[in-house]
PDB file of C-alpha atoms in Angstrom:
ATOM      1  CA  MET D   1       0.000   0.000   0.000  1.00 84.00           C
ATOM      2  CA  MET D   2       1.365   3.418  -0.968  1.00 95.00           C
ATOM      3  CA  LYS D   3       2.217   5.801   1.876  1.00 97.00           C
ATOM      4  CA  LYS D   4       1.578   9.489   1.331  1.00 98.00           C
ATOM      5  CA  VAL D   5       4.088  11.615   3.227  1.00 98.00           C
ATOM      6  CA  LEU D   6       4.156  15.383   3.732  1.00 98.00           C
ATOM      7  CA  ILE D   7       7.532  16.867   4.702  1.00 98.00           C
ATOM      8  CA  THR D   8       7.414  20.232   6.461  1.00 96.00           C
ATOM      9  CA  GLY D   9      10.398  22.491   6.006  1.00 86.00           C
ATOM     10  CA  LYS D  10      10.749  22.884   2.263  1.00 84.00           C
ATOM     11  CA  ASP D  11      14.365  22.689   1.040  1.00 87.00           C
ATOM     12  CA  SER D  12      15.761  21.662   4.431  1.00 92.00           C
ATOM     13  CA  TYR D  13      18.805  19.381   4.358  1.00 95.00           C
ATOM     14  CA  ILE D  14      17.115  16.513   6.184  1.00 96.00           C
ATOM     15  CA  GLY D  15      13.808  17.014   4.389  1.00 96.00           C
ATOM     16  CA  ASN D  16      15.420  16.956   0.936  1.00 96.00           C
ATOM     17  CA  SER D  17      17.542  13.953   1.863  1.00 97.00           C
ATOM     18  CA  LEU D  18      14.514  11.992   3.061  1.00 98.00           C
ATOM     19  CA  GLU D  19      12.517  12.903  -0.048  1.00 97.00           C
ATOM     20  CA  ASN D  20      15.320  11.634  -2.307  1.00 97.00           C
ATOM     21  CA  TRP D  21      15.685   8.488  -0.188  1.00 98.00           C
ATOM     22  CA  LEU D  22      11.995   7.582  -0.294  1.00 98.00           C
ATOM     23  CA  MET D  23      11.632   8.437  -3.973  1.00 97.00           C
ATOM     24  CA  LYS D  24      13.917   5.518  -4.794  1.00 96.00           C
ATOM     25  CA  LYS D  25      10.656   3.589  -4.410  1.00 96.00           C
ATOM     26  CA  PRO D  26       8.093   5.761  -6.234  1.00 95.00           C
ATOM     27  CA  ASP D  27       5.520   2.976  -6.198  1.00 96.00           C
ATOM     28  CA  THR D  28       5.686   2.801  -2.391  1.00 97.00           C
ATOM     29  CA  TYR D  29       5.818   6.448  -1.341  1.00 98.00           C
ATOM     30  CA  LYS D  30       4.251   9.674  -2.564  1.00 98.00           C
ATOM     31  CA  ILE D  31       6.115  12.688  -1.202  1.00 97.00           C
ATOM     32  CA  ASP D  32       5.070  16.329  -0.956  1.00 97.00           C
ATOM     33  CA  THR D  33       6.776  19.222   0.825  1.00 97.00           C
ATOM     34  CA  VAL D  34       5.371  22.407   2.278  1.00 96.00           C
ATOM     35  CA  ASP D  35       6.991  25.693   3.252  1.00 94.00           C
ATOM     36  CA  MET D  36       6.115  26.564   6.849  1.00 94.00           C
ATOM     37  CA  LYS D  37       6.979  30.243   6.577  1.00 91.00           C
ATOM     38  CA  GLY D  38       3.887  32.399   6.795  1.00 89.00           C
ATOM     39  CA  ASP D  39       0.394  30.944   7.121  1.00 91.00           C
ATOM     40  CA  PHE D  40      -0.071  29.237   3.746  1.00 92.00           C
ATOM     41  CA  TRP D  41       0.507  25.796   5.300  1.00 96.00           C
ATOM     42  CA  ARG D  42      -2.553  26.261   7.518  1.00 96.00           C
ATOM     43  CA  LYS D  43      -4.767  26.136   4.421  1.00 95.00           C
ATOM     44  CA  LYS D  44      -3.166  22.989   3.053  1.00 96.00           C
ATOM     45  CA  ASP D  45      -5.284  19.844   3.175  1.00 97.00           C
ATOM     46  CA  PHE D  46      -3.501  17.392   5.494  1.00 98.00           C
ATOM     47  CA  SER D  47      -6.255  14.768   5.226  1.00 98.00           C
ATOM     48  CA  GLN D  48      -4.704  13.281   2.080  1.00 97.00           C
ATOM     49  CA  TYR D  49      -1.527  12.227   3.943  1.00 98.00           C
ATOM     50  CA  ASP D  50      -0.735   9.177   6.063  1.00 98.00           C
ATOM     51  CA  VAL D  51       2.379  10.732   7.610  1.00 98.00           C
ATOM     52  CA  ILE D  52       3.595  14.225   8.486  1.00 98.00           C
ATOM     53  CA  PHE D  53       7.379  14.413   8.876  1.00 98.00           C
ATOM     54  CA  HIS D  54       7.996  17.657  10.751  1.00 98.00           C
ATOM     55  CA  VAL D  55      11.539  18.889  10.291  1.00 96.00           C
ATOM     56  CA  ALA D  56      10.805  22.625   9.946  1.00 93.00           C
ATOM     57  CA  GLY D  57      12.611  24.636  12.596  1.00 90.00           C
ATOM     58  CA  ILE D  58      15.617  26.758  13.482  1.00 83.00           C
ATOM     59  CA  ALA D  59      18.564  24.385  13.337  1.00 74.00           C
ATOM     60  CA  HIS D  60      21.470  26.508  14.526  1.00 70.00           C
ATOM     61  CA  ILE D  61      22.111  27.213  18.201  1.00 65.00           C
ATOM     62  CA  SER D  62      22.065  30.832  19.316  1.00 64.00           C
ATOM     63  CA  SER D  63      22.591  32.363  22.743  1.00 66.00           C
ATOM     64  CA  GLU D  64      21.327  35.788  21.675  1.00 75.00           C
ATOM     65  CA  PRO D  65      18.520  36.761  24.095  1.00 76.00           C
ATOM     66  CA  LYS D  66      16.674  38.591  21.301  1.00 81.00           C
ATOM     67  CA  MET D  67      16.320  35.262  19.459  1.00 83.00           C
ATOM     68  CA  GLU D  68      14.617  33.428  22.321  1.00 88.00           C
ATOM     69  CA  ASP D  69      11.009  34.291  21.416  1.00 91.00           C
ATOM     70  CA  LEU D  70      11.565  33.257  17.798  1.00 91.00           C
ATOM     71  CA  TYR D  71      12.984  29.888  18.862  1.00 90.00           C
ATOM     72  CA  TYR D  72       9.912  29.116  20.962  1.00 94.00           C
ATOM     73  CA  ARG D  73       7.537  30.274  18.233  1.00 94.00           C
ATOM     74  CA  VAL D  74       9.208  28.124  15.559  1.00 94.00           C
ATOM     75  CA  ASN D  75      10.658  25.162  17.453  1.00 95.00           C
ATOM     76  CA  ARG D  76       7.769  24.714  19.896  1.00 96.00           C
ATOM     77  CA  ASP D  77       4.555  26.493  18.946  1.00 97.00           C
ATOM     78  CA  LEU D  78       4.759  25.671  15.234  1.00 97.00           C
ATOM     79  CA  VAL D  79       5.335  21.987  16.025  1.00 97.00           C
ATOM     80  CA  ILE D  80       2.314  21.821  18.317  1.00 98.00           C
ATOM     81  CA  ASP D  81       0.074  23.702  15.869  1.00 98.00           C
ATOM     82  CA  THR D  82       1.140  21.393  13.017  1.00 98.00           C
ATOM     83  CA  ALA D  83       0.517  18.260  15.079  1.00 98.00           C
ATOM     84  CA  LYS D  84      -2.918  19.477  16.150  1.00 98.00           C
ATOM     85  CA  LYS D  85      -3.875  20.183  12.549  1.00 98.00           C
ATOM     86  CA  ALA D  86      -2.559  16.762  11.495  1.00 98.00           C
ATOM     87  CA  LYS D  87      -4.637  14.985  14.132  1.00 98.00           C
ATOM     88  CA  ARG D  88      -7.731  17.044  13.407  1.00 98.00           C
ATOM     89  CA  GLU D  89      -7.523  16.169   9.711  1.00 98.00           C
ATOM     90  CA  GLY D  90      -7.013  12.446  10.185  1.00 98.00           C
ATOM     91  CA  VAL D  91      -3.271  11.960   9.658  1.00 98.00           C
ATOM     92  CA  LYS D  92      -2.195   8.611  11.135  1.00 98.00           C
ATOM     93  CA  GLN D  93       1.421   9.328  12.105  1.00 98.00           C
ATOM     94  CA  PHE D  94       3.367  12.438  13.090  1.00 98.00           C
ATOM     95  CA  ILE D  95       7.188  12.220  13.103  1.00 98.00           C
ATOM     96  CA  PHE D  96       9.034  15.023  14.887  1.00 98.00           C
ATOM     97  CA  MET D  97      12.754  15.719  14.612  1.00 97.00           C
ATOM     98  CA  SER D  98      13.957  16.683  18.070  1.00 96.00           C
ATOM     99  CA  SER D  99      17.628  16.535  19.108  1.00 95.00           C
ATOM    100  CA  ILE D 100      20.168  15.084  21.534  1.00 95.00           C
ATOM    101  CA  ILE D 101      20.588  18.694  22.639  1.00 92.00           C
ATOM    102  CA  VAL D 102      17.605  18.243  24.996  1.00 96.00           C
ATOM    103  CA  TYR D 103      20.179  16.586  27.292  1.00 95.00           C
ATOM    104  CA  GLY D 104      22.460  19.634  27.292  1.00 91.00           C
ATOM    105  CA  ASP D 105      25.959  20.105  25.920  1.00 83.00           C
ATOM    106  CA  GLY D 106      28.900  17.740  25.755  1.00 78.00           C
ATOM    107  CA  SER D 107      31.584  17.733  28.444  1.00 73.00           C
ATOM    108  CA  ASN D 108      35.343  17.376  28.702  1.00 71.00           C
ATOM    109  CA  CYS D 109      34.962  13.957  30.347  1.00 75.00           C
ATOM    110  CA  LYS D 110      33.054  10.868  29.229  1.00 81.00           C
ATOM    111  CA  ARG D 111      29.310  11.424  29.265  1.00 86.00           C
ATOM    112  CA  VAL D 112      26.900   8.591  28.466  1.00 95.00           C
ATOM    113  CA  ILE D 113      23.167   9.175  28.126  1.00 96.00           C
ATOM    114  CA  ASP D 114      20.982   6.220  28.994  1.00 96.00           C
ATOM    115  CA  ARG D 115      17.230   5.685  29.305  1.00 94.00           C
ATOM    116  CA  ASN D 116      17.285   6.982  32.881  1.00 95.00           C
ATOM    117  CA  THR D 117      18.968  10.266  31.940  1.00 96.00           C
ATOM    118  CA  VAL D 118      16.602  13.166  32.514  1.00 96.00           C
ATOM    119  CA  PRO D 119      16.675  15.830  29.768  1.00 96.00           C
ATOM    120  CA  VAL D 120      18.127  19.098  31.086  1.00 94.00           C
ATOM    121  CA  PRO D 121      18.586  21.554  28.196  1.00 92.00           C
ATOM    122  CA  SER D 122      21.383  24.080  28.589  1.00 87.00           C
ATOM    123  CA  ASN D 123      19.951  26.668  26.171  1.00 88.00           C
ATOM    124  CA  PHE D 124      16.643  27.775  24.693  1.00 89.00           C
ATOM    125  CA  TYR D 125      17.275  25.785  21.520  1.00 90.00           C
ATOM    126  CA  GLY D 126      17.244  22.541  23.491  1.00 92.00           C
ATOM    127  CA  ASN D 127      14.434  23.758  25.748  1.00 94.00           C
ATOM    128  CA  SER D 128      12.236  24.698  22.775  1.00 95.00           C
ATOM    129  CA  LYS D 129      12.697  21.185  21.343  1.00 96.00           C
ATOM    130  CA  LEU D 130      11.866  19.545  24.677  1.00 97.00           C
ATOM    131  CA  GLN D 131       8.776  21.701  25.183  1.00 97.00           C
ATOM    132  CA  ALA D 132       7.624  20.795  21.671  1.00 97.00           C
ATOM    133  CA  GLU D 133       7.931  17.103  22.562  1.00 98.00           C
ATOM    134  CA  GLU D 134       5.907  17.641  25.729  1.00 97.00           C
ATOM    135  CA  GLY D 135       3.318  19.682  23.848  1.00 97.00           C
ATOM    136  CA  ILE D 136       2.546  16.975  21.274  1.00 98.00           C
ATOM    137  CA  LYS D 137       2.721  14.002  23.666  1.00 96.00           C
ATOM    138  CA  SER D 138      -0.841  14.504  24.902  1.00 95.00           C
ATOM    139  CA  LEU D 139      -2.208  14.353  21.339  1.00 98.00           C
ATOM    140  CA  GLU D 140      -1.244  10.714  20.834  1.00 97.00           C
ATOM    141  CA  ASP D 141      -3.877   7.998  20.764  1.00 97.00           C
ATOM    142  CA  GLU D 142      -4.570   4.758  18.898  1.00 95.00           C
ATOM    143  CA  SER D 143      -5.431   6.589  15.680  1.00 97.00           C
ATOM    144  CA  PHE D 144      -2.672   9.240  15.891  1.00 98.00           C
ATOM    145  CA  LYS D 145       0.812   7.845  16.456  1.00 98.00           C
ATOM    146  CA  ILE D 146       3.707  10.115  17.368  1.00 98.00           C
ATOM    147  CA  VAL D 147       7.400   9.399  16.751  1.00 98.00           C
ATOM    148  CA  VAL D 148       9.960  11.655  18.428  1.00 98.00           C
ATOM    149  CA  ILE D 149      13.508  11.286  17.096  1.00 98.00           C
ATOM    150  CA  ARG D 150      16.393  12.644  19.188  1.00 98.00           C
ATOM    151  CA  PRO D 151      19.361  12.310  16.823  1.00 97.00           C
ATOM    152  CA  PRO D 152      22.956  13.189  17.654  1.00 95.00           C
ATOM    153  CA  MET D 153      25.017  15.257  15.209  1.00 93.00           C
ATOM    154  CA  ILE D 154      23.916  14.511  11.649  1.00 96.00           C
ATOM    155  CA  TYR D 155      26.426  14.639   8.817  1.00 96.00           C
ATOM    156  CA  GLY D 156      26.590  13.769   5.155  1.00 96.00           C
ATOM    157  CA  LYS D 157      27.099  15.156   1.685  1.00 94.00           C
ATOM    158  CA  ASN D 158      26.371  18.907   1.711  1.00 91.00           C
ATOM    159  CA  SER D 159      25.514  18.934   5.422  1.00 93.00           C
ATOM    160  CA  LYS D 160      26.037  22.071   7.495  1.00 88.00           C
ATOM    161  CA  GLY D 161      27.533  22.651  10.912  1.00 84.00           C
ATOM    162  CA  ASN D 162      30.808  21.454  12.391  1.00 86.00           C
ATOM    163  CA  TYR D 163      31.445  18.457  10.127  1.00 92.00           C
ATOM    164  CA  PRO D 164      32.181  20.491   6.948  1.00 92.00           C
ATOM    165  CA  ARG D 165      34.429  22.802   8.972  1.00 89.00           C
ATOM    166  CA  LEU D 166      36.415  19.833  10.227  1.00 90.00           C
ATOM    167  CA  ALA D 167      36.526  18.329   6.743  1.00 93.00           C
ATOM    168  CA  LYS D 168      37.931  21.565   5.351  1.00 91.00           C
ATOM    169  CA  LEU D 169      40.636  21.561   8.036  1.00 88.00           C
ATOM    170  CA  ALA D 170      41.455  17.914   7.342  1.00 92.00           C
ATOM    171  CA  ARG D 171      42.139  18.710   3.692  1.00 92.00           C
ATOM    172  CA  LYS D 172      44.480  21.590   4.506  1.00 91.00           C
ATOM    173  CA  ILE D 173      46.418  21.139   7.735  1.00 90.00           C
ATOM    174  CA  PRO D 174      49.256  18.648   8.401  1.00 92.00           C
ATOM    175  CA  ILE D 175      48.643  18.208  12.148  1.00 90.00           C
ATOM    176  CA  PHE D 176      45.617  17.971  14.429  1.00 89.00           C
ATOM    177  CA  PRO D 177      45.162  17.580  18.223  1.00 88.00           C
ATOM    178  CA  ASP D 178      44.905  13.966  19.371  1.00 89.00           C
ATOM    179  CA  ILE D 179      42.004  14.174  21.840  1.00 86.00           C
ATOM    180  CA  ASP D 180      40.430  11.042  23.347  1.00 87.00           C
ATOM    181  CA  ASN D 181      36.766  12.010  23.166  1.00 91.00           C
ATOM    182  CA  GLU D 182      33.662  10.093  22.136  1.00 94.00           C
ATOM    183  CA  ARG D 183      30.604  11.383  20.320  1.00 94.00           C
ATOM    184  CA  SER D 184      27.492   9.773  18.961  1.00 96.00           C
ATOM    185  CA  MET D 185      26.932  10.749  15.329  1.00 96.00           C
ATOM    186  CA  LEU D 186      24.458   9.781  12.629  1.00 98.00           C
ATOM    187  CA  HIS D 187      25.090   9.643   8.894  1.00 98.00           C
ATOM    188  CA  ILE D 188      22.250  11.035   6.810  1.00 98.00           C
ATOM    189  CA  ASP D 189      21.680   7.702   5.008  1.00 98.00           C
ATOM    190  CA  ASN D 190      21.313   5.899   8.330  1.00 98.00           C
ATOM    191  CA  LEU D 191      18.835   8.556   9.467  1.00 98.00           C
ATOM    192  CA  CYS D 192      16.783   8.371   6.263  1.00 98.00           C
ATOM    193  CA  GLU D 193      16.661   4.579   6.441  1.00 98.00           C
ATOM    194  CA  PHE D 194      15.566   4.833  10.064  1.00 98.00           C
ATOM    195  CA  ILE D 195      12.729   7.238   9.222  1.00 98.00           C
ATOM    196  CA  LYS D 196      11.649   4.982   6.352  1.00 98.00           C
ATOM    197  CA  ILE D 197      11.426   2.073   8.797  1.00 98.00           C
ATOM    198  CA  MET D 198       9.427   4.202  11.244  1.00 98.00           C
ATOM    199  CA  ILE D 199       6.939   4.905   8.453  1.00 98.00           C
ATOM    200  CA  ASP D 200       6.809   1.321   7.193  1.00 98.00           C
ATOM    201  CA  ASN D 201       6.242  -0.130  10.677  1.00 97.00           C
ATOM    202  CA  GLU D 202       3.841   2.624  11.775  1.00 97.00           C
ATOM    203  CA  GLU D 203       5.888   3.121  14.928  1.00 98.00           C
ATOM    204  CA  SER D 204       5.317   5.412  17.893  1.00 97.00           C
ATOM    205  CA  GLY D 205       7.556   6.448  20.786  1.00 97.00           C
ATOM    206  CA  ILE D 206      10.864   8.216  21.430  1.00 98.00           C
ATOM    207  CA  PHE D 207      13.877   6.952  19.463  1.00 98.00           C
ATOM    208  CA  PHE D 208      17.628   7.561  19.623  1.00 98.00           C
ATOM    209  CA  PRO D 209      19.219   6.493  16.301  1.00 98.00           C
ATOM    210  CA  GLN D 210      22.996   6.687  15.964  1.00 98.00           C
ATOM    211  CA  ASN D 211      25.821   5.106  13.994  1.00 98.00           C
ATOM    212  CA  LYS D 212      26.975   1.747  15.309  1.00 96.00           C
ATOM    213  CA  GLU D 213      30.374   3.254  16.220  1.00 96.00           C
ATOM    214  CA  TYR D 214      31.161   6.150  18.532  1.00 96.00           C
ATOM    215  CA  VAL D 215      33.300   8.784  16.856  1.00 95.00           C
ATOM    216  CA  ARG D 216      36.587  10.160  18.098  1.00 94.00           C
ATOM    217  CA  THR D 217      36.976  13.579  16.481  1.00 93.00           C
ATOM    218  CA  SER D 218      40.710  13.188  15.836  1.00 93.00           C
ATOM    219  CA  GLU D 219      40.215   9.787  14.197  1.00 95.00           C
ATOM    220  CA  MET D 220      37.415  11.146  12.025  1.00 95.00           C
ATOM    221  CA  VAL D 221      39.658  13.965  10.821  1.00 94.00           C
ATOM    222  CA  ARG D 222      42.391  11.424  10.044  1.00 95.00           C
ATOM    223  CA  ILE D 223      39.964   9.336   7.942  1.00 96.00           C
ATOM    224  CA  ILE D 224      38.747  12.419   6.062  1.00 96.00           C
ATOM    225  CA  ALA D 225      42.330  13.347   5.187  1.00 95.00           C
ATOM    226  CA  GLU D 226      43.034   9.772   4.101  1.00 95.00           C
ATOM    227  CA  VAL D 227      40.015   9.769   1.764  1.00 95.00           C
ATOM    228  CA  HIS D 228      41.589  12.776   0.047  1.00 94.00           C
ATOM    229  CA  GLY D 229      44.951  11.040  -0.249  1.00 94.00           C
ATOM    230  CA  LYS D 230      46.568  13.101   2.496  1.00 94.00           C
ATOM    231  CA  LYS D 231      48.245  12.173   5.743  1.00 92.00           C
ATOM    232  CA  ILE D 232      47.566  14.113   8.892  1.00 92.00           C
ATOM    233  CA  LYS D 233      49.617  13.730  12.057  1.00 91.00           C
ATOM    234  CA  LEU D 234      47.712  13.514  15.311  1.00 91.00           C
ATOM    235  CA  PHE D 235      49.649  14.981  18.231  1.00 84.00           C
ATOM    236  CA  LYS D 236      48.985  15.398  21.956  1.00 80.00           C
ATOM    237  CA  GLY D 237      51.270  18.380  22.493  1.00 66.00           C
ATOM    238  CA  MET D 238      48.474  20.946  22.543  1.00 62.00           C
ATOM    239  CA  ASN D 239      45.837  18.866  24.336  1.00 59.00           C
ATOM    240  CA  TRP D 240      46.114  21.015  27.448  1.00 48.00           C
ATOM    241  CA  ALA D 241      45.190  24.115  25.407  1.00 54.00           C
ATOM    242  CA  VAL D 242      42.151  22.371  23.917  1.00 55.00           C
ATOM    243  CA  LYS D 243      40.964  21.325  27.381  1.00 55.00           C
ATOM    244  CA  MET D 244      41.470  24.871  28.682  1.00 50.00           C
ATOM    245  CA  ALA D 245      39.254  26.133  25.830  1.00 49.00           C
ATOM    246  CA  PHE D 246      36.319  23.835  26.621  1.00 44.00           C
ATOM    247  CA  ARG D 247      34.250  26.770  27.836  1.00 51.00           C
ATOM    248  CA  ILE D 248      34.141  27.977  24.234  1.00 52.00           C
ATOM    249  CA  ARG D 249      31.018  26.410  22.691  1.00 56.00           C
ATOM    250  CA  VAL D 250      32.550  25.504  19.321  1.00 58.00           C
ATOM    251  CA  VAL D 251      35.485  23.720  21.022  1.00 63.00           C
ATOM    252  CA  ASN D 252      33.059  21.793  23.221  1.00 62.00           C
ATOM    253  CA  LYS D 253      30.955  20.795  20.217  1.00 70.00           C
ATOM    254  CA  ILE D 254      34.011  19.495  18.358  1.00 76.00           C
ATOM    255  CA  PHE D 255      35.977  17.824  21.153  1.00 80.00           C
ATOM    256  CA  GLY D 256      33.350  17.295  23.859  1.00 83.00           C
ATOM    257  CA  ASN D 257      32.030  13.918  24.973  1.00 91.00           C
ATOM    258  CA  LEU D 258      28.368  13.121  24.392  1.00 92.00           C
ATOM    259  CA  VAL D 259      27.122   9.624  23.565  1.00 96.00           C
ATOM    260  CA  TYR D 260      23.980   7.550  23.764  1.00 97.00           C
ATOM    261  CA  ASP D 261      24.298   4.141  25.365  1.00 97.00           C
ATOM    262  CA  GLN D 262      24.313   1.834  22.339  1.00 96.00           C
ATOM    263  CA  SER D 263      21.444  -0.235  23.745  1.00 96.00           C
ATOM    264  CA  MET D 264      19.138   2.777  23.312  1.00 97.00           C
ATOM    265  CA  SER D 265      19.743   2.874  19.585  1.00 97.00           C
ATOM    266  CA  SER D 266      19.212  -0.727  18.562  1.00 95.00           C
ATOM    267  CA  TYR D 267      16.064  -1.548  16.596  1.00 96.00           C
ATOM    268  CA  ASP D 268      15.235  -5.237  16.689  1.00 94.00           C
ATOM    269  CA  LYS D 269      12.854  -5.361  13.726  1.00 94.00           C
ATOM    270  CA  GLU D 270      15.251  -4.095  11.032  1.00 96.00           C
ATOM    271  CA  ASN D 271      18.789  -2.797  10.554  1.00 97.00           C
ATOM    272  CA  TYR D 272      18.874   0.907   9.735  1.00 98.00           C
ATOM    273  CA  ARG D 273      22.643   1.323  10.183  1.00 98.00           C
ATOM    274  CA  ILE D 274      23.547   0.646   6.575  1.00 97.00           C
ATOM    275  CA  ARG D 275      26.718   2.826   6.559  1.00 97.00           C
ATOM    276  CA  ASP D 276      29.714   2.361   8.829  1.00 97.00           C
ATOM    277  CA  LEU D 277      31.925   5.308   9.719  1.00 95.00           C
ATOM    278  CA  THR D 278      34.554   4.865   7.011  1.00 95.00           C
ATOM    279  CA  GLU D 279      32.015   4.298   4.234  1.00 96.00           C
ATOM    280  CA  SER D 280      29.926   7.242   5.406  1.00 97.00           C
ATOM    281  CA  ILE D 281      32.951   9.561   5.274  1.00 97.00           C
ATOM    282  CA  GLU D 282      33.907   8.256   1.832  1.00 96.00           C
ATOM    283  CA  LEU D 283      30.383   9.001   0.566  1.00 96.00           C
ATOM    284  CA  THR D 284      30.358  12.406   2.232  1.00 96.00           C
ATOM    285  CA  GLU D 285      33.745  13.441   0.868  1.00 94.00           C
ATOM    286  CA  LYS D 286      33.305  12.046  -2.645  1.00 85.00           C
ATOM    287  CA  ASP D 287      34.033  14.801  -5.186  1.00 73.00           C
ATOM    288  CA  ASN D 288      34.389  17.224  -2.288  1.00 68.00           C
ATOM    289  CA  GLY D 289      37.990  18.283  -2.682  1.00 55.00           C
ATOM    290  CA  GLU D 290      39.162  21.854  -3.179  1.00 51.00           C
TER     291      GLU D 290
END
């Protein structure tokens, strides 16, 4: 039976990636997208769709106080309004992209999130995501299933954020700090396969997809350089300076520790982790030299 899916957040990285992924099977999925800017989306007929995949939102993290109201309007209120409309118009499943950031930032020592870890956001980006989750939870019933996905850092071809910055460094510099950190990450293909499975199996609940391997930032940079035919030397000589700079958000995001317990991310029904770390970097960096 064909599934009709509406993706909110027209031209978003994740939304476009999922559309391309599902359209590999045009006889199984019919995909539409809608721009959530303005009020046009409120007039759109949701009743024709089986699934709403809500990815519209402000993706970057800001600490500017003047941005706080906008974050709550977009990352919380818009989510709740969209879910209410979806339920009212008979949509069967609502999939919401939340974030690992609901648990706060990484740290300079090992930090493992398990099922007993209570979300404590450290900024209004994370808090807006958590409040959105709480706001749609009460809407769920037997005829309206809700999937909340809390992914770690997502990367892939043409992704934004810290990964492309690191990749650019890996192609240019001969040395890089050798820091023993661990981060959960999620390649875009693994995410798209996971969402496809959520749709196919008509799932509900909170999920924590991640790659099957934790990522050490220094090792990832080394692999990126290797893909481009370059060698990069990892050295520990400046590790003290990196640790001193952990209060700087970008340093924490790159070298901090933040992982999900692997048991949280397994899915017994099907394997969504179709790319390992090396293959995912090769796919991401293909034709990406400068």
